[in-house]
């Protein structure tokens, strides 16, 4: 049986580090536009060079997400996607060999049962969970369940986090830390954040864990820029938009492949 | 009078037993901590509480009357005392909360408030307080609601507020709350999020309660003066729950005073088309707090339904969840039809057109009178929170009763 250390996304970060580059994480909502469509999309991302797939389990009230991911989530939910479908999708994507990390809001997990979710996520081959609306103070059950099943825990840090909170939050993370580069929600922006390098530096001052930077990255050039100082470059809305704006599935997959390749090239363009 | 006291509950992290707390993006925690410190310091500062009390008195017509409704009482077989929050400036209890939070915003040195609104009442109240205290005001409102409540949109704009129609999701109140939360994350350094009820992440449920609890402090004293005794029961409608907590809180230590919260039962809880989070929902996390929520098997929020826009919300304040589980307050649903019967009864017996929200409180009250009379062996005295006036509901009620002339339909 795989140990927690084998399962951890830390292995993928180490590999990228050995190659002298940042890791590319690509996010897609489970079940968007359909269950099979989302599996195809995530496989296309892997084929085009995305290192890690972040599977977002759709939630009806995603306050940390911008309009693009909310629309995609709404489409997935209207299509009837369930939490157990998301776990099936995670299993299918993990079967490609690419590490899969999950992201979702707290209520779907609490409703599924925290321990049961951890058990089933681990069984599906997921490495761990990013929790955008769960702070360590409220995470007692999740701390226990993630320990029990050897899953990574990624809490968020933000430019507004005090030093004390940042240290406390990082201490509860395992696998990697998610630095929210902007005070804002997900969505590609023309300029990446000035606050992000400072925030990454603050995490490095208290921890050796890899740091992923999300919010606002949408082009290869931006991926290169963020890849200079972060261990992981996390891209969501820009990838989702490829599928959302496409006239049909084939065109969506083609656009997704093109952007994924551009982003993958971006993180490889700079030596660290 | 209504000097707010610091609460025993929630605990320092905002928990009411298993409910409450903070389920928010990390980016908001610093602002919530700042707000928590600021409101506690403000409530401990006599100059702040004196200014708040002065604003309520001079500007908002508060304390509101406790009115002995004699024709209604004779009709229903109970002594009914109406807490006339409908006579407050802007027409509802909500003015207490918005004035308190707007004054706190000034104290924190922030120039901008944002608010979410469903029917538009909280938006109008927020725009009013912002105009009164010279703050920039942006109100998020579901696009569907802006169409249904065009007059309130116009009111907010007259008062100088910017109204932003929200096109995401179901385009109603919960989506407006999501959008306001997003604005707050992005602009938190110069913006206060003026939440309209005793819900949301800590410290909002506790803080909003402190700003509205004067309703119960006043009613308790007025009832003693008027009748020489405490009431047998206190009743209120419950959506998010601010008017109910406002009137309940001062009575919580009075063990002989029964507390009843009436939720919006819509077409009936058994139909699934309702907004009764406690009686028809289950424990979950929504909009930053753990409480009773209308949700499906996967924890996705289910849309609520009620004839009353102010009660049409799929969650409830966490302190109500706790009062329910602790058995200190009892909660029951009231259907649209029952509420509208009570609405008409109050119009015809007292010449008071209530908000449809408040008609739910009255309808629930009528339902408990027989059991209360039997239990006490005498006619009960009941304080009903008449939380708002019905001007805003004239069109809805007119349609319901079929009394609009052709071209207004």
PDB file of N, CA and C in Angstrom, chain A residues 112-172:
ATOM      1  N   UNK A 112     -21.093  15.102   2.765  1.00  0.00           N
ATOM      2  CA  UNK A 112     -20.685  13.743   2.358  1.00  0.00           C
ATOM      3  C   UNK A 112     -20.228  12.953   3.579  1.00  0.00           C
ATOM      4  N   UNK A 113     -19.727  13.681   4.575  1.00  0.00           N
ATOM      5  CA  UNK A 113     -19.105  13.051   5.740  1.00  0.00           C
ATOM      6  C   UNK A 113     -17.602  13.235   5.608  1.00  0.00           C
ATOM      7  N   UNK A 114     -16.991  13.925   6.554  1.00  0.00           N
ATOM      8  CA  UNK A 114     -15.592  14.316   6.399  1.00  0.00           C
ATOM      9  C   UNK A 114     -14.692  13.075   6.315  1.00  0.00           C
ATOM     10  N   UNK A 115     -14.915  12.138   7.215  1.00  0.00           N
ATOM     11  CA  UNK A 115     -14.081  10.937   7.213  1.00  0.00           C
ATOM     12  C   UNK A 115     -14.317  10.104   5.952  1.00  0.00           C
ATOM     13  N   UNK A 116     -15.576   9.966   5.576  1.00  0.00           N
ATOM     14  CA  UNK A 116     -15.915   9.184   4.380  1.00  0.00           C
ATOM     15  C   UNK A 116     -15.316   9.821   3.138  1.00  0.00           C
ATOM     16  N   UNK A 117     -15.343  11.154   3.108  1.00  0.00           N
ATOM     17  CA  UNK A 117     -14.774  11.836   1.938  1.00  0.00           C
ATOM     18  C   UNK A 117     -13.270  11.590   1.854  1.00  0.00           C
ATOM     19  N   UNK A 118     -12.598  11.718   2.987  1.00  0.00           N
ATOM     20  CA  UNK A 118     -11.142  11.494   2.994  1.00  0.00           C
ATOM     21  C   UNK A 118     -10.832  10.069   2.548  1.00  0.00           C
ATOM     22  N   UNK A 119     -11.599   9.126   3.064  1.00  0.00           N
ATOM     23  CA  UNK A 119     -11.409   7.714   2.697  1.00  0.00           C
ATOM     24  C   UNK A 119     -11.570   7.531   1.192  1.00  0.00           C
ATOM     25  N   UNK A 120     -12.672   8.082   0.641  1.00  0.00           N
ATOM     26  CA  UNK A 120     -12.977   7.851  -0.773  1.00  0.00           C
ATOM     27  C   UNK A 120     -12.043   8.643  -1.691  1.00  0.00           C
ATOM     28  N   UNK A 121     -11.614   9.826  -1.238  1.00  0.00           N
ATOM     29  CA  UNK A 121     -10.662  10.600  -2.037  1.00  0.00           C
ATOM     30  C   UNK A 121      -9.332   9.854  -2.134  1.00  0.00           C
ATOM     31  N   UNK A 122      -8.899   9.314  -0.996  1.00  0.00           N
ATOM     32  CA  UNK A 122      -7.650   8.558  -1.002  1.00  0.00           C
ATOM     33  C   UNK A 122      -7.781   7.319  -1.890  1.00  0.00           C
ATOM     34  N   UNK A 123      -8.920   6.640  -1.789  1.00  0.00           N
ATOM     35  CA  UNK A 123      -9.139   5.437  -2.585  1.00  0.00           C
ATOM     36  C   UNK A 123      -9.167   5.760  -4.082  1.00  0.00           C
ATOM     37  N   UNK A 124      -9.664   6.959  -4.427  1.00  0.00           N
ATOM     38  CA  UNK A 124      -9.737   7.354  -5.836  1.00  0.00           C
ATOM     39  C   UNK A 124      -8.369   7.766  -6.376  1.00  0.00           C
ATOM     40  N   UNK A 125      -7.399   7.905  -5.485  1.00  0.00           N
ATOM     41  CA  UNK A 125      -6.063   8.280  -5.933  1.00  0.00           C
ATOM     42  C   UNK A 125      -5.758   9.764  -5.829  1.00  0.00           C
ATOM     43  N   UNK A 126      -6.635  10.529  -5.170  1.00  0.00           N
ATOM     44  CA  UNK A 126      -6.362  11.962  -4.970  1.00  0.00           C
ATOM     45  C   UNK A 126      -5.221  12.147  -3.977  1.00  0.00           C
ATOM     46  N   UNK A 127      -4.463  13.222  -4.169  1.00  0.00           N
ATOM     47  CA  UNK A 127      -3.336  13.457  -3.253  1.00  0.00           C
ATOM     48  C   UNK A 127      -3.756  14.254  -2.030  1.00  0.00           C
ATOM     49  N   UNK A 128      -4.770  15.084  -2.187  1.00  0.00           N
ATOM     50  CA  UNK A 128      -5.153  15.926  -1.067  1.00  0.00           C
ATOM     51  C   UNK A 128      -6.209  16.931  -1.481  1.00  0.00           C
ATOM     52  N   UNK A 129      -6.416  17.914  -0.619  1.00  0.00           N
ATOM     53  CA  UNK A 129      -7.549  18.820  -0.783  1.00  0.00           C
ATOM     54  C   UNK A 129      -7.140  20.266  -0.503  1.00  0.00           C
ATOM     55  N   UNK A 130      -7.562  21.153  -1.408  1.00  0.00           N
ATOM     56  CA  UNK A 130      -7.437  22.601  -1.189  1.00  0.00           C
ATOM     57  C   UNK A 130      -8.782  23.080  -0.653  1.00  0.00           C
ATOM     58  N   UNK A 131      -8.766  23.786   0.445  1.00  0.00           N
ATOM     59  CA  UNK A 131     -10.021  24.200   1.097  1.00  0.00           C
ATOM     60  C   UNK A 131     -10.123  25.724   1.131  1.00  0.00           C
ATOM     61  N   UNK A 132     -10.825  26.320   0.134  1.00  0.00           N
ATOM     62  CA  UNK A 132     -10.838  27.782   0.037  1.00  0.00           C
ATOM     63  C   UNK A 132     -11.646  28.483   1.131  1.00  0.00           C
ATOM     64  N   UNK A 133     -12.596  27.796   1.744  1.00  0.00           N
ATOM     65  CA  UNK A 133     -13.378  28.490   2.782  1.00  0.00           C
ATOM     66  C   UNK A 133     -13.276  27.767   4.132  1.00  0.00           C
ATOM     67  N   UNK A 134     -12.193  27.030   4.303  1.00  0.00           N
ATOM     68  CA  UNK A 134     -11.975  26.382   5.601  1.00  0.00           C
ATOM     69  C   UNK A 134     -10.645  26.888   6.151  1.00  0.00           C
ATOM     70  N   UNK A 135     -10.697  27.498   7.316  1.00  0.00           N
ATOM     71  CA  UNK A 135      -9.470  27.960   7.959  1.00  0.00           C
ATOM     72  C   UNK A 135      -9.106  26.946   9.044  1.00  0.00           C
ATOM     73  N   UNK A 136      -7.833  26.839   9.414  1.00  0.00           N
ATOM     74  CA  UNK A 136      -7.425  25.782  10.345  1.00  0.00           C
ATOM     75  C   UNK A 136      -8.235  25.766  11.649  1.00  0.00           C
ATOM     76  N   UNK A 137      -8.676  26.929  12.108  1.00  0.00           N
ATOM     77  CA  UNK A 137      -9.428  26.983  13.369  1.00  0.00           C
ATOM     78  C   UNK A 137     -10.728  26.174  13.308  1.00  0.00           C
ATOM     79  N   UNK A 138     -11.296  26.013  12.110  1.00  0.00           N
ATOM     80  CA  UNK A 138     -12.568  25.296  11.975  1.00  0.00           C
ATOM     81  C   UNK A 138     -12.347  23.886  11.422  1.00  0.00           C
ATOM     82  N   UNK A 139     -11.089  23.477  11.314  1.00  0.00           N
ATOM     83  CA  UNK A 139     -10.782  22.298  10.506  1.00  0.00           C
ATOM     84  C   UNK A 139     -10.523  21.028  11.315  1.00  0.00           C
ATOM     85  N   UNK A 140     -10.915  21.006  12.577  1.00  0.00           N
ATOM     86  CA  UNK A 140     -10.598  19.868  13.438  1.00  0.00           C
ATOM     87  C   UNK A 140     -10.865  18.508  12.811  1.00  0.00           C
ATOM     88  N   UNK A 141     -12.055  18.339  12.264  1.00  0.00           N
ATOM     89  CA  UNK A 141     -12.427  17.042  11.687  1.00  0.00           C
ATOM     90  C   UNK A 141     -11.563  16.694  10.480  1.00  0.00           C
ATOM     91  N   UNK A 142     -11.272  17.730   9.676  1.00  0.00           N
ATOM     92  CA  UNK A 142     -10.476  17.513   8.467  1.00  0.00           C
ATOM     93  C   UNK A 142      -9.017  17.199   8.817  1.00  0.00           C
ATOM     94  N   UNK A 143      -8.483  17.830   9.849  1.00  0.00           N
ATOM     95  CA  UNK A 143      -7.116  17.543  10.272  1.00  0.00           C
ATOM     96  C   UNK A 143      -7.016  16.056  10.631  1.00  0.00           C
ATOM     97  N   UNK A 144      -8.002  15.570  11.382  1.00  0.00           N
ATOM     98  CA  UNK A 144      -7.980  14.169  11.814  1.00  0.00           C
ATOM     99  C   UNK A 144      -8.144  13.225  10.619  1.00  0.00           C
ATOM    100  N   UNK A 145      -9.112  13.536   9.733  1.00  0.00           N
ATOM    101  CA  UNK A 145      -9.388  12.635   8.604  1.00  0.00           C
ATOM    102  C   UNK A 145      -8.226  12.613   7.619  1.00  0.00           C
ATOM    103  N   UNK A 146      -7.617  13.774   7.358  1.00  0.00           N
ATOM    104  CA  UNK A 146      -6.508  13.811   6.397  1.00  0.00           C
ATOM    105  C   UNK A 146      -5.296  13.076   6.966  1.00  0.00           C
ATOM    106  N   UNK A 147      -5.118  13.150   8.283  1.00  0.00           N
ATOM    107  CA  UNK A 147      -4.054  12.357   8.911  1.00  0.00           C
ATOM    108  C   UNK A 147      -4.340  10.864   8.761  1.00  0.00           C
ATOM    109  N   UNK A 148      -5.586  10.493   9.015  1.00  0.00           N
ATOM    110  CA  UNK A 148      -5.954   9.081   9.010  1.00  0.00           C
ATOM    111  C   UNK A 148      -5.733   8.452   7.633  1.00  0.00           C
ATOM    112  N   UNK A 149      -5.979   9.222   6.567  1.00  0.00           N
ATOM    113  CA  UNK A 149      -5.876   8.643   5.221  1.00  0.00           C
ATOM    114  C   UNK A 149      -4.653   9.161   4.451  1.00  0.00           C
ATOM    115  N   UNK A 150      -3.756   9.857   5.127  1.00  0.00           N
ATOM    116  CA  UNK A 150      -2.512  10.291   4.503  1.00  0.00           C
ATOM    117  C   UNK A 150      -2.701  11.258   3.348  1.00  0.00           C
ATOM    118  N   UNK A 151      -3.651  12.191   3.488  1.00  0.00           N
ATOM    119  CA  UNK A 151      -3.906  13.154   2.415  1.00  0.00           C
ATOM    120  C   UNK A 151      -3.220  14.487   2.713  1.00  0.00           C
ATOM    121  N   UNK A 152      -2.836  15.172   1.647  1.00  0.00           N
ATOM    122  CA  UNK A 152      -2.294  16.525   1.798  1.00  0.00           C
ATOM    123  C   UNK A 152      -3.405  17.493   2.192  1.00  0.00           C
ATOM    124  N   UNK A 153      -2.984  18.543   2.894  1.00  0.00           N
ATOM    125  CA  UNK A 153      -3.923  19.602   3.292  1.00  0.00           C
ATOM    126  C   UNK A 153      -3.375  20.924   2.801  1.00  0.00           C
ATOM    127  N   UNK A 154      -4.128  21.587   1.952  1.00  0.00           N
ATOM    128  CA  UNK A 154      -3.686  22.901   1.504  1.00  0.00           C
ATOM    129  C   UNK A 154      -4.675  23.960   1.948  1.00  0.00           C
ATOM    130  N   UNK A 155      -4.238  24.760   2.913  1.00  0.00           N
ATOM    131  CA  UNK A 155      -5.009  25.936   3.318  1.00  0.00           C
ATOM    132  C   UNK A 155      -4.462  27.141   2.549  1.00  0.00           C
ATOM    133  N   UNK A 156      -5.244  28.211   2.505  1.00  0.00           N
ATOM    134  CA  UNK A 156      -4.836  29.408   1.776  1.00  0.00           C
ATOM    135  C   UNK A 156      -4.141  30.412   2.694  1.00  0.00           C
ATOM    136  N   UNK A 157      -3.150  31.114   2.140  1.00  0.00           N
ATOM    137  CA  UNK A 157      -2.647  32.309   2.810  1.00  0.00           C
ATOM    138  C   UNK A 157      -2.901  33.484   1.876  1.00  0.00           C
ATOM    139  N   UNK A 158      -3.039  34.666   2.438  1.00  0.00           N
ATOM    140  CA  UNK A 158      -3.400  35.844   1.656  1.00  0.00           C
ATOM    141  C   UNK A 158      -2.500  37.015   2.041  1.00  0.00           C
ATOM    142  N   UNK A 159      -2.407  38.007   1.153  1.00  0.00           N
ATOM    143  CA  UNK A 159      -1.596  39.186   1.496  1.00  0.00           C
ATOM    144  C   UNK A 159      -2.024  39.825   2.821  1.00  0.00           C
ATOM    145  N   UNK A 160      -3.302  39.676   3.173  1.00  0.00           N
ATOM    146  CA  UNK A 160      -3.795  40.302   4.406  1.00  0.00           C
ATOM    147  C   UNK A 160      -3.529  39.452   5.650  1.00  0.00           C
ATOM    148  N   UNK A 161      -3.035  38.214   5.489  1.00  0.00           N
ATOM    149  CA  UNK A 161      -2.786  37.368   6.660  1.00  0.00           C
ATOM    150  C   UNK A 161      -1.702  38.005   7.535  1.00  0.00           C
ATOM    151  N   UNK A 162      -1.942  38.046   8.818  1.00  0.00           N
ATOM    152  CA  UNK A 162      -0.897  38.546   9.721  1.00  0.00           C
ATOM    153  C   UNK A 162       0.216  37.499   9.792  1.00  0.00           C
ATOM    154  N   UNK A 163       1.391  37.906  10.274  1.00  0.00           N
ATOM    155  CA  UNK A 163       2.507  36.964  10.405  1.00  0.00           C
ATOM    156  C   UNK A 163       2.120  35.776  11.280  1.00  0.00           C
ATOM    157  N   UNK A 164       1.409  36.067  12.363  1.00  0.00           N
ATOM    158  CA  UNK A 164       1.028  35.013  13.283  1.00  0.00           C
ATOM    159  C   UNK A 164       0.086  34.007  12.604  1.00  0.00           C
ATOM    160  N   UNK A 165      -0.913  34.541  11.883  1.00  0.00           N
ATOM    161  CA  UNK A 165      -1.868  33.657  11.186  1.00  0.00           C
ATOM    162  C   UNK A 165      -1.179  32.880  10.071  1.00  0.00           C
ATOM    163  N   UNK A 166      -0.306  33.562   9.353  1.00  0.00           N
ATOM    164  CA  UNK A 166       0.375  32.905   8.245  1.00  0.00           C
ATOM    165  C   UNK A 166       1.195  31.715   8.762  1.00  0.00           C
ATOM    166  N   UNK A 167       1.916  31.925   9.856  1.00  0.00           N
ATOM    167  CA  UNK A 167       2.722  30.840  10.413  1.00  0.00           C
ATOM    168  C   UNK A 167       1.834  29.692  10.884  1.00  0.00           C
ATOM    169  N   UNK A 168       0.743  30.029  11.550  1.00  0.00           N
ATOM    170  CA  UNK A 168      -0.193  29.018  12.048  1.00  0.00           C
ATOM    171  C   UNK A 168      -0.808  28.235  10.877  1.00  0.00           C
ATOM    172  N   UNK A 169      -1.209  28.946   9.828  1.00  0.00           N
ATOM    173  CA  UNK A 169      -1.848  28.296   8.679  1.00  0.00           C
ATOM    174  C   UNK A 169      -0.866  27.362   7.967  1.00  0.00           C
ATOM    175  N   UNK A 170       0.339  27.858   7.745  1.00  0.00           N
ATOM    176  CA  UNK A 170       1.351  27.062   7.054  1.00  0.00           C
ATOM    177  C   UNK A 170       1.677  25.799   7.853  1.00  0.00           C
ATOM    178  N   UNK A 171       1.701  25.959   9.169  1.00  0.00           N
ATOM    179  CA  UNK A 171       1.989  24.818  10.032  1.00  0.00           C
ATOM    180  C   UNK A 171       0.960  23.690   9.857  1.00  0.00           C
ATOM    181  N   UNK A 172      -0.266  24.053   9.505  1.00  0.00           N
ATOM    182  CA  UNK A 172      -1.315  23.051   9.311  1.00  0.00           C
ATOM    183  C   UNK A 172      -1.350  22.492   7.889  1.00  0.00           C
TER     184      UNK A 172
END
